[in-house]
Amino acid sequence: REEKNPSDANIKENADINSYNVLIEPWVTEKAHEKMSMNKYIFRVSDNSVKNNIKKAIEKLYNVSVIKVNIVNIPKKKRVSGRHIGWKAGYKKAIVTLKEGNKIELFKGV
């Protein structure tokens, strides 16, 4: 029987987690920009964040109502440069669906 690390449980269950530690950056690509018209926004999030914490962080920072949060784990990838072998780091993305009528202004001044 495997025991969980108590520090990980505190991070995931803590309701007052700092929003800036959960959200790393908005994901700005052409595909992400197209999804904005469907009220879906994509963010890169920390590896230990969960859906509930992501939802609270988005609602707190951008003052919007979140309907749904989907998480995508991107695995690390092997990279070869000449005879040197390395790894490109993996990361976690969150696709956040907002309530109809809510909007996040990612590009101010455009």
Coordinates of C-alpha atoms in Angstrom, one line a residue:
R1 CA 0.0 0.0 0.0
E2 CA 1.4 3.3 -1.1
E3 CA 1.2 6.4 1.1
K4 CA 0.6 9.8 -0.3
N5 CA 3.0 12.7 0.4
P6 CA 1.2 15.0 2.8
S7 CA 2.7 18.2 1.3
D8 CA 1.2 17.3 -2.1
A9 CA -2.2 16.8 -0.6
N10 CA -2.0 20.2 1.1
I11 CA -1.2 21.9 -2.2
K12 CA -4.1 20.3 -4.0
E13 CA -6.7 20.7 -1.3
N14 CA -5.8 24.2 -0.1
A15 CA -8.6 26.6 -1.2
D16 CA -6.5 29.8 -0.6
I17 CA -3.7 28.8 -3.0
N18 CA -2.0 31.7 -4.7
S19 CA -3.5 32.2 -8.2
Y20 CA -0.1 33.3 -9.6
N21 CA 1.4 29.9 -8.5
V22 CA -1.3 28.0 -10.3
L23 CA -1.4 29.9 -13.6
I24 CA 1.9 30.2 -15.4
E25 CA 1.0 32.0 -18.6
P26 CA -1.7 32.2 -21.2
W27 CA -1.2 29.9 -24.2
V28 CA -1.0 32.2 -27.3
T29 CA -1.2 30.3 -30.6
E30 CA -3.4 30.6 -33.7
K31 CA -5.4 27.6 -32.6
A32 CA -5.9 29.1 -29.1
H33 CA -6.9 32.4 -30.6
E34 CA -9.6 30.6 -32.7
K35 CA -11.0 28.9 -29.5
M36 CA -11.4 32.3 -27.9
S37 CA -14.4 32.9 -30.2
M38 CA -16.0 29.8 -28.5
N39 CA -15.3 31.2 -25.0
K40 CA -12.5 28.8 -24.5
Y41 CA -9.1 30.1 -23.1
I42 CA -5.9 28.0 -22.8
F43 CA -3.4 28.5 -20.0
R44 CA -0.2 26.8 -19.1
V45 CA -0.5 25.7 -15.5
S46 CA 1.8 24.3 -12.8
D47 CA 2.3 20.6 -12.7
N48 CA 0.7 20.1 -9.3
S49 CA -2.5 22.1 -10.0
V50 CA -5.9 20.5 -10.2
K51 CA -9.1 21.5 -11.9
N52 CA -10.7 23.1 -8.9
N53 CA -7.7 25.3 -8.1
I54 CA -7.4 26.4 -11.8
K55 CA -11.1 27.3 -11.7
K56 CA -10.7 29.4 -8.5
A57 CA -7.6 31.1 -9.9
I58 CA -9.2 32.1 -13.2
E59 CA -12.3 33.4 -11.4
K60 CA -10.2 35.3 -8.9
L61 CA -7.8 36.9 -11.3
Y62 CA -10.1 37.7 -14.3
N63 CA -13.4 38.1 -12.5
V64 CA -15.3 35.7 -14.8
S65 CA -17.5 32.6 -14.3
V66 CA -15.9 29.3 -15.3
I67 CA -18.2 26.5 -16.5
K68 CA -15.6 23.8 -17.3
V69 CA -11.9 23.1 -17.0
N70 CA -10.1 20.4 -19.1
I71 CA -6.5 19.5 -18.5
V72 CA -3.9 18.2 -21.0
N73 CA -0.6 16.7 -19.8
I74 CA 2.1 17.1 -22.5
P75 CA 4.8 14.5 -21.9
K76 CA 8.5 15.2 -22.0
K77 CA 10.1 14.5 -25.5
K78 CA 13.5 13.3 -26.5
R79 CA 15.7 15.7 -28.5
V80 CA 19.0 14.8 -30.3
S81 CA 21.5 17.4 -31.3
G82 CA 24.5 15.8 -33.0
R83 CA 25.7 13.1 -30.6
H84 CA 24.1 14.8 -27.5
I85 CA 20.8 13.4 -26.3
G86 CA 18.5 15.5 -24.1
W87 CA 15.0 15.9 -23.1
K88 CA 12.5 18.7 -23.7
A89 CA 10.5 19.3 -20.5
G90 CA 6.8 18.3 -20.3
Y91 CA 4.1 20.6 -19.1
K92 CA 0.4 20.9 -18.3
K93 CA -2.2 22.9 -20.1
A94 CA -5.7 23.9 -19.0
I95 CA -8.6 24.6 -21.4
V96 CA -11.0 26.8 -19.6
T97 CA -14.6 27.3 -20.8
L98 CA -16.3 30.5 -19.6
K99 CA -20.0 31.3 -19.1
E100 CA -21.7 32.9 -22.1
G101 CA -21.1 36.7 -22.1
N102 CA -17.8 36.6 -20.1
K103 CA -14.6 37.5 -21.7
I104 CA -10.9 37.6 -20.8
E105 CA -8.9 40.5 -22.3
L106 CA -5.5 38.9 -23.0
F107 CA -4.5 41.5 -25.6
K108 CA -5.0 45.0 -24.3
G109 CA -4.5 47.8 -26.8
V110 CA -5.2 45.7 -29.8

